[in-house]
PDB file of C-alpha atoms in Angstrom:
ATOM      1  CA  UNK G 157    -107.283 259.787  24.243  1.00  0.00           C
ATOM      2  CA  UNK G 158    -105.684 260.215  20.333  1.00  0.00           C
ATOM      3  CA  UNK G 159    -103.459 257.614  18.748  1.00  0.00           C
ATOM      4  CA  UNK G 160    -100.875 259.260  16.521  1.00  0.00           C
ATOM      5  CA  UNK G 161     -97.216 257.435  14.977  1.00  0.00           C
ATOM      6  CA  UNK G 162     -94.164 257.618  17.356  1.00  0.00           C
ATOM      7  CA  UNK G 163     -91.380 260.524  16.799  1.00  0.00           C
ATOM      8  CA  UNK G 164     -88.120 260.048  18.148  1.00  0.00           C
ATOM      9  CA  UNK G 165     -88.869 263.339  20.511  1.00  0.00           C
ATOM     10  CA  UNK G 166     -91.713 260.858  21.867  1.00  0.00           C
ATOM     11  CA  UNK G 167     -88.672 258.859  23.197  1.00  0.00           C
ATOM     12  CA  UNK G 168     -88.577 260.715  26.403  1.00  0.00           C
ATOM     13  CA  UNK G 169     -92.143 260.575  27.249  1.00  0.00           C
ATOM     14  CA  UNK G 170     -91.973 257.220  26.497  1.00  0.00           C
ATOM     15  CA  UNK G 171     -88.557 255.835  28.539  1.00  0.00           C
ATOM     16  CA  UNK G 172     -90.176 255.997  32.188  1.00  0.00           C
ATOM     17  CA  UNK G 173     -93.066 254.006  32.289  1.00  0.00           C
ATOM     18  CA  UNK G 174     -91.257 251.826  29.064  1.00  0.00           C
ATOM     19  CA  UNK G 175     -88.338 251.689  32.070  1.00  0.00           C
ATOM     20  CA  UNK G 176     -90.627 250.676  35.336  1.00  0.00           C
ATOM     21  CA  UNK G 177     -92.338 248.100  32.714  1.00  0.00           C
ATOM     22  CA  UNK G 178     -89.253 246.402  32.029  1.00  0.00           C
ATOM     23  CA  UNK G 179     -87.734 246.433  35.359  1.00  0.00           C
ATOM     24  CA  UNK G 180     -90.780 244.723  36.938  1.00  0.00           C
ATOM     25  CA  UNK G 181     -89.506 241.656  34.930  1.00  0.00           C
ATOM     26  CA  UNK G 182     -93.220 240.755  34.970  1.00  0.00           C
ATOM     27  CA  UNK G 183     -94.841 240.988  31.566  1.00  0.00           C
ATOM     28  CA  UNK G 184     -91.989 241.520  29.104  1.00  0.00           C
ATOM     29  CA  UNK G 185     -89.017 239.268  28.130  1.00  0.00           C
ATOM     30  CA  UNK G 186     -86.724 242.702  27.987  1.00  0.00           C
ATOM     31  CA  UNK G 187     -83.916 242.864  29.364  1.00  0.00           C
ATOM     32  CA  UNK G 188     -84.421 243.741  33.117  1.00  0.00           C
ATOM     33  CA  UNK G 189     -81.700 246.204  32.715  1.00  0.00           C
ATOM     34  CA  UNK G 190     -82.304 247.288  29.613  1.00  0.00           C
ATOM     35  CA  UNK G 191     -80.367 250.271  28.897  1.00  0.00           C
ATOM     36  CA  UNK G 192     -82.543 253.675  27.639  1.00  0.00           C
ATOM     37  CA  UNK G 193     -80.517 254.178  24.480  1.00  0.00           C
ATOM     38  CA  UNK G 194     -80.712 249.851  23.736  1.00  0.00           C
ATOM     39  CA  UNK G 195     -84.123 250.499  24.563  1.00  0.00           C
ATOM     40  CA  UNK G 196     -85.443 253.076  21.865  1.00  0.00           C
ATOM     41  CA  UNK G 197     -83.776 250.509  19.661  1.00  0.00           C
ATOM     42  CA  UNK G 198     -86.253 247.815  20.621  1.00  0.00           C
ATOM     43  CA  UNK G 199     -89.233 250.390  20.415  1.00  0.00           C
ATOM     44  CA  UNK G 200     -88.996 252.447  17.826  1.00  0.00           C
ATOM     45  CA  UNK G 201     -88.787 250.801  14.630  1.00  0.00           C
ATOM     46  CA  UNK G 202     -88.461 252.034  11.233  1.00  0.00           C
ATOM     47  CA  UNK G 203     -90.808 251.590   8.213  1.00  0.00           C
ATOM     48  CA  UNK G 204     -92.453 249.296   7.683  1.00  0.00           C
ATOM     49  CA  UNK G 205     -93.168 248.537  10.575  1.00  0.00           C
ATOM     50  CA  UNK G 206     -94.369 250.863  12.823  1.00  0.00           C
ATOM     51  CA  UNK G 207     -94.810 252.824  16.315  1.00  0.00           C
ATOM     52  CA  UNK G 208     -96.927 254.809  17.744  1.00  0.00           C
ATOM     53  CA  UNK G 209     -98.436 257.227  20.932  1.00  0.00           C
ATOM     54  CA  UNK G 210    -101.544 256.975  22.140  1.00  0.00           C
ATOM     55  CA  UNK G 211    -101.621 260.457  24.401  1.00  0.00           C
ATOM     56  CA  UNK G 212    -104.803 262.650  26.236  1.00  0.00           C
ATOM     57  CA  UNK G 213    -106.619 265.486  25.029  1.00  0.00           C
ATOM     58  CA  UNK G 214    -102.941 267.143  26.904  1.00  0.00           C
ATOM     59  CA  UNK G 215    -101.029 266.051  24.939  1.00  0.00           C
ATOM     60  CA  UNK G 216     -99.546 263.405  27.541  1.00  0.00           C
ATOM     61  CA  UNK G 217     -98.081 260.291  25.908  1.00  0.00           C
ATOM     62  CA  UNK G 218     -99.924 257.493  27.831  1.00  0.00           C
ATOM     63  CA  UNK G 219     -99.209 254.303  26.538  1.00  0.00           C
ATOM     64  CA  UNK G 220     -97.840 253.090  22.749  1.00  0.00           C
ATOM     65  CA  UNK G 221     -97.191 250.726  20.755  1.00  0.00           C
ATOM     66  CA  UNK G 222     -94.641 249.090  18.766  1.00  0.00           C
ATOM     67  CA  UNK G 223     -96.312 246.703  15.345  1.00  0.00           C
ATOM     68  CA  UNK G 224     -94.222 244.146  12.928  1.00  0.00           C
ATOM     69  CA  UNK G 225     -93.549 241.818  10.492  1.00  0.00           C
ATOM     70  CA  UNK G 226     -93.232 238.646  12.971  1.00  0.00           C
ATOM     71  CA  UNK G 227     -91.796 236.287  10.434  1.00  0.00           C
ATOM     72  CA  UNK G 228     -89.408 236.866   7.047  1.00  0.00           C
ATOM     73  CA  UNK G 229     -90.309 234.813   3.777  1.00  0.00           C
ATOM     74  CA  UNK G 230     -93.354 232.686   2.899  1.00  0.00           C
ATOM     75  CA  UNK G 231     -94.229 233.896   6.687  1.00  0.00           C
ATOM     76  CA  UNK G 232     -94.142 237.839   6.429  1.00  0.00           C
ATOM     77  CA  UNK G 233     -98.251 237.934   6.060  1.00  0.00           C
ATOM     78  CA  UNK G 234     -98.732 237.793   9.986  1.00  0.00           C
ATOM     79  CA  UNK G 235     -98.137 240.711  12.166  1.00  0.00           C
ATOM     80  CA  UNK G 236     -96.957 240.751  15.523  1.00  0.00           C
ATOM     81  CA  UNK G 237     -97.856 243.908  17.781  1.00  0.00           C
ATOM     82  CA  UNK G 238     -96.691 245.323  21.396  1.00  0.00           C
ATOM     83  CA  UNK G 239     -97.930 247.843  23.660  1.00  0.00           C
ATOM     84  CA  UNK G 240     -97.213 249.861  27.001  1.00  0.00           C
ATOM     85  CA  UNK G 241     -99.544 252.027  28.817  1.00  0.00           C
ATOM     86  CA  UNK G 242     -98.655 253.761  31.519  1.00  0.00           C
ATOM     87  CA  UNK G 243     -99.476 252.290  35.096  1.00  0.00           C
ATOM     88  CA  UNK G 244    -100.269 256.076  36.067  1.00  0.00           C
ATOM     89  CA  UNK G 245    -103.115 256.071  33.488  1.00  0.00           C
ATOM     90  CA  UNK G 246    -104.185 251.751  33.552  1.00  0.00           C
ATOM     91  CA  UNK G 247    -108.116 251.041  33.624  1.00  0.00           C
ATOM     92  CA  UNK G 248    -108.918 253.648  31.141  1.00  0.00           C
ATOM     93  CA  UNK G 249    -108.875 251.982  28.022  1.00  0.00           C
ATOM     94  CA  UNK G 250    -105.221 252.923  26.559  1.00  0.00           C
ATOM     95  CA  UNK G 251    -104.591 249.273  26.095  1.00  0.00           C
ATOM     96  CA  UNK G 252    -107.363 248.133  24.504  1.00  0.00           C
ATOM     97  CA  UNK G 253    -107.590 251.133  21.699  1.00  0.00           C
ATOM     98  CA  UNK G 254    -103.533 250.553  20.945  1.00  0.00           C
ATOM     99  CA  UNK G 255    -105.060 246.402  20.243  1.00  0.00           C
ATOM    100  CA  UNK G 256    -107.644 247.546  18.618  1.00  0.00           C
ATOM    101  CA  UNK G 257    -105.633 250.721  16.502  1.00  0.00           C
ATOM    102  CA  UNK G 258    -102.711 247.956  15.600  1.00  0.00           C
ATOM    103  CA  UNK G 259    -105.177 245.748  13.999  1.00  0.00           C
ATOM    104  CA  UNK G 260    -106.845 247.893  11.970  1.00  0.00           C
ATOM    105  CA  UNK G 261    -103.364 248.180  10.485  1.00  0.00           C
ATOM    106  CA  UNK G 262    -102.379 245.154  10.248  1.00  0.00           C
ATOM    107  CA  UNK G 263    -105.143 244.332   8.426  1.00  0.00           C
ATOM    108  CA  UNK G 264    -104.970 247.724   6.337  1.00  0.00           C
ATOM    109  CA  UNK G 265    -101.613 247.008   5.309  1.00  0.00           C
ATOM    110  CA  UNK G 266    -103.129 243.247   4.157  1.00  0.00           C
ATOM    111  CA  UNK G 267    -101.419 240.929   6.570  1.00  0.00           C
ATOM    112  CA  UNK G 268    -103.941 237.789   6.647  1.00  0.00           C
ATOM    113  CA  UNK G 269    -103.656 237.617  10.936  1.00  0.00           C
ATOM    114  CA  UNK G 270    -102.307 239.333  13.992  1.00  0.00           C
ATOM    115  CA  UNK G 271     -99.713 237.355  16.180  1.00  0.00           C
ATOM    116  CA  UNK G 272     -97.960 237.063  19.545  1.00  0.00           C
ATOM    117  CA  UNK G 273     -95.441 234.781  20.736  1.00  0.00           C
ATOM    118  CA  UNK G 274     -95.225 235.254  24.272  1.00  0.00           C
ATOM    119  CA  UNK G 275     -97.475 236.670  26.272  1.00  0.00           C
ATOM    120  CA  UNK G 276     -96.804 235.940  30.568  1.00  0.00           C
ATOM    121  CA  UNK G 277    -100.102 233.406  31.623  1.00  0.00           C
ATOM    122  CA  UNK G 278     -99.952 235.657  34.693  1.00  0.00           C
ATOM    123  CA  UNK G 279    -100.617 238.773  33.014  1.00  0.00           C
ATOM    124  CA  UNK G 280    -103.802 238.117  33.406  1.00  0.00           C
ATOM    125  CA  UNK G 281    -105.153 241.837  31.729  1.00  0.00           C
ATOM    126  CA  UNK G 282    -103.464 240.741  28.775  1.00  0.00           C
ATOM    127  CA  UNK G 283    -104.874 237.679  27.848  1.00  0.00           C
ATOM    128  CA  UNK G 284    -108.176 238.618  28.802  1.00  0.00           C
ATOM    129  CA  UNK G 285    -108.025 241.664  26.868  1.00  0.00           C
ATOM    130  CA  UNK G 286    -107.317 240.011  23.927  1.00  0.00           C
ATOM    131  CA  UNK G 287    -109.058 237.345  24.320  1.00  0.00           C
ATOM    132  CA  UNK G 288    -112.325 239.970  24.243  1.00  0.00           C
ATOM    133  CA  UNK G 289    -110.511 241.304  20.934  1.00  0.00           C
ATOM    134  CA  UNK G 290    -111.329 238.262  19.092  1.00  0.00           C
ATOM    135  CA  UNK G 291    -107.007 236.179  19.977  1.00  0.00           C
ATOM    136  CA  UNK G 292    -107.117 232.677  20.862  1.00  0.00           C
ATOM    137  CA  UNK G 293    -104.448 230.676  22.854  1.00  0.00           C
ATOM    138  CA  UNK G 294    -102.802 228.831  20.066  1.00  0.00           C
ATOM    139  CA  UNK G 295    -100.888 226.504  22.649  1.00  0.00           C
ATOM    140  CA  UNK G 296     -98.333 227.539  26.098  1.00  0.00           C
ATOM    141  CA  UNK G 297     -94.724 227.018  25.805  1.00  0.00           C
ATOM    142  CA  UNK G 298     -94.155 225.847  29.502  1.00  0.00           C
ATOM    143  CA  UNK G 299     -92.279 227.275  32.090  1.00  0.00           C
ATOM    144  CA  UNK G 300     -90.917 229.498  29.092  1.00  0.00           C
ATOM    145  CA  UNK G 301     -91.013 233.035  31.533  1.00  0.00           C
ATOM    146  CA  UNK G 302     -89.400 233.391  34.461  1.00  0.00           C
ATOM    147  CA  UNK G 303     -91.646 235.176  36.506  1.00  0.00           C
ATOM    148  CA  UNK G 304     -90.144 237.447  39.642  1.00  0.00           C
ATOM    149  CA  UNK G 305     -92.840 236.728  41.963  1.00  0.00           C
ATOM    150  CA  UNK G 306     -94.842 233.654  40.749  1.00  0.00           C
ATOM    151  CA  UNK G 307     -91.603 231.519  39.183  1.00  0.00           C
ATOM    152  CA  UNK G 308     -91.536 229.478  36.038  1.00  0.00           C
ATOM    153  CA  UNK G 309     -94.978 230.149  34.100  1.00  0.00           C
ATOM    154  CA  UNK G 310     -96.666 229.322  30.494  1.00  0.00           C
ATOM    155  CA  UNK G 311     -96.068 231.685  27.921  1.00  0.00           C
ATOM    156  CA  UNK G 312     -98.527 232.365  25.502  1.00  0.00           C
ATOM    157  CA  UNK G 313     -99.251 231.843  21.759  1.00  0.00           C
ATOM    158  CA  UNK G 314    -102.274 234.432  20.825  1.00  0.00           C
ATOM    159  CA  UNK G 315    -103.702 234.009  17.233  1.00  0.00           C
ATOM    160  CA  UNK G 316    -106.495 236.419  15.354  1.00  0.00           C
ATOM    161  CA  UNK G 317    -106.948 235.717  12.003  1.00  0.00           C
ATOM    162  CA  UNK G 318    -108.044 239.541  10.422  1.00  0.00           C
TER     163      UNK G 318
ATOM    164  CA  UNK X 117     -68.699 212.411  10.570  1.00  0.00           C
ATOM    165  CA  UNK X 118     -67.407 215.449  13.102  1.00  0.00           C
ATOM    166  CA  UNK X 119     -69.301 218.264  14.452  1.00  0.00           C
ATOM    167  CA  UNK X 120     -67.247 221.533  15.186  1.00  0.00           C
ATOM    168  CA  UNK X 121     -67.606 224.972  15.370  1.00  0.00           C
ATOM    169  CA  UNK X 122     -67.964 226.934  12.424  1.00  0.00           C
ATOM    170  CA  UNK X 123     -65.595 229.656  11.265  1.00  0.00           C
ATOM    171  CA  UNK X 124     -66.230 232.797   8.544  1.00  0.00           C
ATOM    172  CA  UNK X 125     -64.186 230.149   6.440  1.00  0.00           C
ATOM    173  CA  UNK X 126     -67.283 228.050   6.725  1.00  0.00           C
ATOM    174  CA  UNK X 127     -69.951 230.196   4.814  1.00  0.00           C
ATOM    175  CA  UNK X 128     -68.753 229.138   1.300  1.00  0.00           C
ATOM    176  CA  UNK X 129     -69.168 225.705   2.177  1.00  0.00           C
ATOM    177  CA  UNK X 130     -72.320 226.477   3.260  1.00  0.00           C
ATOM    178  CA  UNK X 131     -73.524 229.132   1.269  1.00  0.00           C
ATOM    179  CA  UNK X 132     -74.211 226.301  -1.671  1.00  0.00           C
ATOM    180  CA  UNK X 133     -77.056 224.529   0.285  1.00  0.00           C
ATOM    181  CA  UNK X 134     -77.910 227.037   2.240  1.00  0.00           C
ATOM    182  CA  UNK X 135     -79.127 228.828  -0.785  1.00  0.00           C
ATOM    183  CA  UNK X 136     -80.916 225.866  -2.230  1.00  0.00           C
ATOM    184  CA  UNK X 137     -82.636 225.659   1.134  1.00  0.00           C
ATOM    185  CA  UNK X 138     -83.552 228.816   1.749  1.00  0.00           C
ATOM    186  CA  UNK X 139     -84.774 230.085  -1.892  1.00  0.00           C
ATOM    187  CA  UNK X 140     -86.834 225.819  -1.723  1.00  0.00           C
ATOM    188  CA  UNK X 141     -89.234 228.688   0.387  1.00  0.00           C
ATOM    189  CA  UNK X 142     -91.080 225.114   1.772  1.00  0.00           C
ATOM    190  CA  UNK X 143     -89.413 225.143   5.303  1.00  0.00           C
ATOM    191  CA  UNK X 144     -87.846 227.889   6.760  1.00  0.00           C
ATOM    192  CA  UNK X 145     -89.008 231.293   7.260  1.00  0.00           C
ATOM    193  CA  UNK X 146     -86.635 233.448   5.569  1.00  0.00           C
ATOM    194  CA  UNK X 147     -86.513 235.748   2.713  1.00  0.00           C
ATOM    195  CA  UNK X 148     -86.933 233.190  -0.654  1.00  0.00           C
ATOM    196  CA  UNK X 149     -84.642 235.698  -1.939  1.00  0.00           C
ATOM    197  CA  UNK X 150     -82.107 236.641   0.801  1.00  0.00           C
ATOM    198  CA  UNK X 151     -78.644 237.807  -0.196  1.00  0.00           C
ATOM    199  CA  UNK X 152     -74.965 236.328   0.466  1.00  0.00           C
ATOM    200  CA  UNK X 153     -73.281 238.488   2.708  1.00  0.00           C
ATOM    201  CA  UNK X 154     -76.711 238.977   4.379  1.00  0.00           C
ATOM    202  CA  UNK X 155     -77.254 235.193   5.019  1.00  0.00           C
ATOM    203  CA  UNK X 156     -73.922 235.081   6.132  1.00  0.00           C
ATOM    204  CA  UNK X 157     -75.371 237.636   9.099  1.00  0.00           C
ATOM    205  CA  UNK X 158     -78.626 235.352   9.584  1.00  0.00           C
ATOM    206  CA  UNK X 159     -76.694 232.025  10.142  1.00  0.00           C
ATOM    207  CA  UNK X 160     -72.866 232.857  11.825  1.00  0.00           C
ATOM    208  CA  UNK X 161     -74.215 234.236  15.006  1.00  0.00           C
ATOM    209  CA  UNK X 162     -71.796 235.077  17.257  1.00  0.00           C
ATOM    210  CA  UNK X 163     -71.010 233.473  20.877  1.00  0.00           C
ATOM    211  CA  UNK X 164     -72.997 233.511  23.409  1.00  0.00           C
ATOM    212  CA  UNK X 165     -74.879 232.034  20.603  1.00  0.00           C
ATOM    213  CA  UNK X 166     -73.066 229.475  18.403  1.00  0.00           C
ATOM    214  CA  UNK X 167     -72.659 228.318  15.164  1.00  0.00           C
ATOM    215  CA  UNK X 168     -71.037 224.877  14.127  1.00  0.00           C
ATOM    216  CA  UNK X 169     -71.055 222.896  11.076  1.00  0.00           C
ATOM    217  CA  UNK X 170     -71.353 218.978  10.499  1.00  0.00           C
ATOM    218  CA  UNK X 171     -68.438 217.215   7.994  1.00  0.00           C
ATOM    219  CA  UNK X 172     -67.469 214.190   6.959  1.00  0.00           C
ATOM    220  CA  UNK X 173     -64.470 212.293   7.001  1.00  0.00           C
ATOM    221  CA  UNK X 174     -62.870 214.234   3.764  1.00  0.00           C
ATOM    222  CA  UNK X 175     -63.597 217.613   5.598  1.00  0.00           C
ATOM    223  CA  UNK X 176     -66.722 218.414   3.627  1.00  0.00           C
ATOM    224  CA  UNK X 177     -68.788 220.320   4.825  1.00  0.00           C
ATOM    225  CA  UNK X 178     -72.902 218.435   5.379  1.00  0.00           C
ATOM    226  CA  UNK X 179     -74.734 220.758   7.613  1.00  0.00           C
ATOM    227  CA  UNK X 180     -75.112 223.532  10.071  1.00  0.00           C
ATOM    228  CA  UNK X 181     -76.767 224.313  13.039  1.00  0.00           C
ATOM    229  CA  UNK X 182     -77.215 227.793  14.851  1.00  0.00           C
ATOM    230  CA  UNK X 183     -78.353 228.267  18.068  1.00  0.00           C
ATOM    231  CA  UNK X 184     -79.335 231.008  20.572  1.00  0.00           C
ATOM    232  CA  UNK X 185     -81.456 232.451  23.692  1.00  0.00           C
ATOM    233  CA  UNK X 186     -85.073 232.129  22.253  1.00  0.00           C
ATOM    234  CA  UNK X 187     -86.452 235.206  24.096  1.00  0.00           C
ATOM    235  CA  UNK X 188     -84.544 237.370  26.420  1.00  0.00           C
ATOM    236  CA  UNK X 189     -84.347 238.553  29.748  1.00  0.00           C
ATOM    237  CA  UNK X 190     -86.724 236.818  31.991  1.00  0.00           C
ATOM    238  CA  UNK X 191     -87.217 234.352  29.290  1.00  0.00           C
ATOM    239  CA  UNK X 192     -83.509 233.713  28.516  1.00  0.00           C
ATOM    240  CA  UNK X 193     -84.055 230.000  29.786  1.00  0.00           C
ATOM    241  CA  UNK X 194     -84.801 228.937  26.852  1.00  0.00           C
ATOM    242  CA  UNK X 195     -82.916 227.811  24.050  1.00  0.00           C
ATOM    243  CA  UNK X 196     -84.165 227.573  20.103  1.00  0.00           C
ATOM    244  CA  UNK X 197     -82.357 226.311  17.006  1.00  0.00           C
ATOM    245  CA  UNK X 198     -82.114 225.378  13.414  1.00  0.00           C
ATOM    246  CA  UNK X 199     -80.532 223.076  11.465  1.00  0.00           C
ATOM    247  CA  UNK X 200     -79.419 222.383   7.259  1.00  0.00           C
ATOM    248  CA  UNK X 201     -78.211 219.181   5.704  1.00  0.00           C
ATOM    249  CA  UNK X 202     -76.795 219.571   2.812  1.00  0.00           C
ATOM    250  CA  UNK X 203     -79.437 217.984   0.400  1.00  0.00           C
ATOM    251  CA  UNK X 204     -76.798 216.016  -1.097  1.00  0.00           C
ATOM    252  CA  UNK X 205     -75.925 214.439   1.662  1.00  0.00           C
ATOM    253  CA  UNK X 206     -79.812 213.989   3.501  1.00  0.00           C
ATOM    254  CA  UNK X 207     -80.515 210.485   5.016  1.00  0.00           C
ATOM    255  CA  UNK X 208     -77.267 209.692   6.799  1.00  0.00           C
ATOM    256  CA  UNK X 209     -77.934 210.740   9.980  1.00  0.00           C
ATOM    257  CA  UNK X 210     -76.668 214.453   9.728  1.00  0.00           C
ATOM    258  CA  UNK X 211     -80.009 216.693  11.063  1.00  0.00           C
ATOM    259  CA  UNK X 212     -80.096 214.115  13.915  1.00  0.00           C
ATOM    260  CA  UNK X 213     -76.434 214.403  15.164  1.00  0.00           C
ATOM    261  CA  UNK X 214     -76.611 218.007  14.747  1.00  0.00           C
ATOM    262  CA  UNK X 215     -80.505 218.300  16.634  1.00  0.00           C
ATOM    263  CA  UNK X 216     -79.015 216.184  20.057  1.00  0.00           C
ATOM    264  CA  UNK X 217     -75.851 218.785  19.521  1.00  0.00           C
ATOM    265  CA  UNK X 218     -77.015 221.371  20.901  1.00  0.00           C
ATOM    266  CA  UNK X 219     -79.714 220.158  22.895  1.00  0.00           C
ATOM    267  CA  UNK X 220     -76.539 218.262  24.979  1.00  0.00           C
ATOM    268  CA  UNK X 221     -74.872 222.627  24.088  1.00  0.00           C
ATOM    269  CA  UNK X 222     -78.191 223.409  25.869  1.00  0.00           C
ATOM    270  CA  UNK X 223     -78.652 221.746  28.247  1.00  0.00           C
ATOM    271  CA  UNK X 224     -74.604 221.868  29.554  1.00  0.00           C
ATOM    272  CA  UNK X 225     -74.968 226.208  28.905  1.00  0.00           C
ATOM    273  CA  UNK X 226     -77.711 225.662  31.253  1.00  0.00           C
ATOM    274  CA  UNK X 227     -80.840 226.170  29.284  1.00  0.00           C
ATOM    275  CA  UNK X 228     -83.903 224.724  31.000  1.00  0.00           C
ATOM    276  CA  UNK X 229     -85.704 223.419  27.370  1.00  0.00           C
ATOM    277  CA  UNK X 230     -85.454 224.134  23.890  1.00  0.00           C
ATOM    278  CA  UNK X 231     -87.619 225.570  21.576  1.00  0.00           C
ATOM    279  CA  UNK X 232     -89.167 226.093  18.232  1.00  0.00           C
ATOM    280  CA  UNK X 233     -91.216 228.885  17.268  1.00  0.00           C
ATOM    281  CA  UNK X 234     -91.820 227.979  13.191  1.00  0.00           C
ATOM    282  CA  UNK X 235     -91.495 224.112  11.129  1.00  0.00           C
ATOM    283  CA  UNK X 236     -93.915 224.490   9.356  1.00  0.00           C
ATOM    284  CA  UNK X 237     -96.574 221.892  10.270  1.00  0.00           C
ATOM    285  CA  UNK X 238     -96.087 220.033   6.242  1.00  0.00           C
ATOM    286  CA  UNK X 239     -92.078 219.335   6.232  1.00  0.00           C
ATOM    287  CA  UNK X 240     -92.864 215.590   8.287  1.00  0.00           C
ATOM    288  CA  UNK X 241     -89.335 214.772   7.631  1.00  0.00           C
ATOM    289  CA  UNK X 242     -88.110 217.340  10.943  1.00  0.00           C
ATOM    290  CA  UNK X 243     -91.197 217.004  12.801  1.00  0.00           C
ATOM    291  CA  UNK X 244     -90.948 213.397  13.011  1.00  0.00           C
ATOM    292  CA  UNK X 245     -87.313 214.056  13.882  1.00  0.00           C
ATOM    293  CA  UNK X 246     -88.459 215.939  16.615  1.00  0.00           C
ATOM    294  CA  UNK X 247     -90.192 214.128  18.773  1.00  0.00           C
ATOM    295  CA  UNK X 248     -88.389 211.188  18.247  1.00  0.00           C
ATOM    296  CA  UNK X 249     -86.160 213.657  20.237  1.00  0.00           C
ATOM    297  CA  UNK X 250     -88.412 214.620  23.188  1.00  0.00           C
ATOM    298  CA  UNK X 251     -89.669 217.594  21.416  1.00  0.00           C
ATOM    299  CA  UNK X 252     -93.608 217.879  21.365  1.00  0.00           C
ATOM    300  CA  UNK X 253     -95.712 220.196  19.735  1.00  0.00           C
ATOM    301  CA  UNK X 254     -97.245 222.670  21.832  1.00  0.00           C
ATOM    302  CA  UNK X 255     -99.830 225.149  19.405  1.00  0.00           C
ATOM    303  CA  UNK X 256    -100.110 225.291  15.917  1.00  0.00           C
ATOM    304  CA  UNK X 257    -100.153 228.387  14.622  1.00  0.00           C
ATOM    305  CA  UNK X 258    -103.206 227.657  12.154  1.00  0.00           C
ATOM    306  CA  UNK X 259    -101.896 229.234   8.417  1.00  0.00           C
ATOM    307  CA  UNK X 260     -99.179 231.634   9.227  1.00  0.00           C
ATOM    308  CA  UNK X 261     -96.715 229.744   6.291  1.00  0.00           C
ATOM    309  CA  UNK X 262     -97.607 230.472   2.912  1.00  0.00           C
ATOM    310  CA  UNK X 263     -96.062 227.355   1.118  1.00  0.00           C
ATOM    311  CA  UNK X 264     -95.340 227.490  -2.861  1.00  0.00           C
ATOM    312  CA  UNK X 265     -96.918 224.020  -3.152  1.00  0.00           C
ATOM    313  CA  UNK X 266     -99.845 223.759  -0.476  1.00  0.00           C
ATOM    314  CA  UNK X 267    -100.543 227.090   0.294  1.00  0.00           C
ATOM    315  CA  UNK X 268    -101.381 228.172   3.277  1.00  0.00           C
ATOM    316  CA  UNK X 269    -100.075 225.698   6.209  1.00  0.00           C
ATOM    317  CA  UNK X 270     -99.354 226.067   9.678  1.00  0.00           C
ATOM    318  CA  UNK X 271     -95.968 226.660  11.803  1.00  0.00           C
ATOM    319  CA  UNK X 272     -95.620 224.496  15.235  1.00  0.00           C
ATOM    320  CA  UNK X 273     -93.863 225.803  18.446  1.00  0.00           C
ATOM    321  CA  UNK X 274     -92.436 222.979  19.335  1.00  0.00           C
ATOM    322  CA  UNK X 275     -90.791 222.560  22.861  1.00  0.00           C
ATOM    323  CA  UNK X 276     -88.753 220.403  25.087  1.00  0.00           C
ATOM    324  CA  UNK X 277     -87.218 220.033  29.033  1.00  0.00           C
ATOM    325  CA  UNK X 278     -83.699 219.714  29.071  1.00  0.00           C
TER     326      UNK X 278
END
């Protein structure tokens, strides 16, 4: 697996699993019916923010990450990031590799920390992964996410110093 | 004092104290050098989000609030808001009135909670006001704000159910 800069041409490969993940409505605070063009704008970020893809040995896009400054002004020393892995390639370390990549990028870019603003507390896989990479739950906003199966669940704010 | 919908024409009255507050760099995560036109875009929100002004008996704009959905999709039942009061009119209950107004708006609009994502922990006046109106600190992101006097201080995530 290799992680490289995403191009506009990659969107056609990202969109099918992006749409599937967003439409499931259990992990992202995105409109579940987000359209393809609008989704492209939400995911493919302009510099100095970045979007990358993880590709396998055959060049197939198996996951993607976007990385950005979390707040402006005097909060701009903290980065944020989001990750999506094609469910067909789950369990192969793609999410971990993307998260590690984003942490290395943020550190190299001079950010002092990485923050996630809205990690669905029932997304056990993601919470465990982030904890294993040094993130801590700063707090949990109660009932801030309307989970399609579990009802109102909390959104974790997670943080890791760099 | 009266609170009414902000119009484009109100921006000329908002901008002088908006700029002063933003340039001070001790309460908002906005670029401290935010320009007038860009600032207008950050503050005057389109429906269904809202921006209001507080005006005194003479019709002078003494404060303003913007109110918006905090997250999209399955997080869209939580509102957020921001407030600015002209420092020349501080201590007259303008901030409290704007906060109460925004809570009433959010409740009437069907939101289940109000969340503030980045309350500077050294902004004692705001933290005390929000607590007095029923908000609680869900968590504090350590060092997430570069305060011009106090160095790196925390950003509170605050929440109140409606």
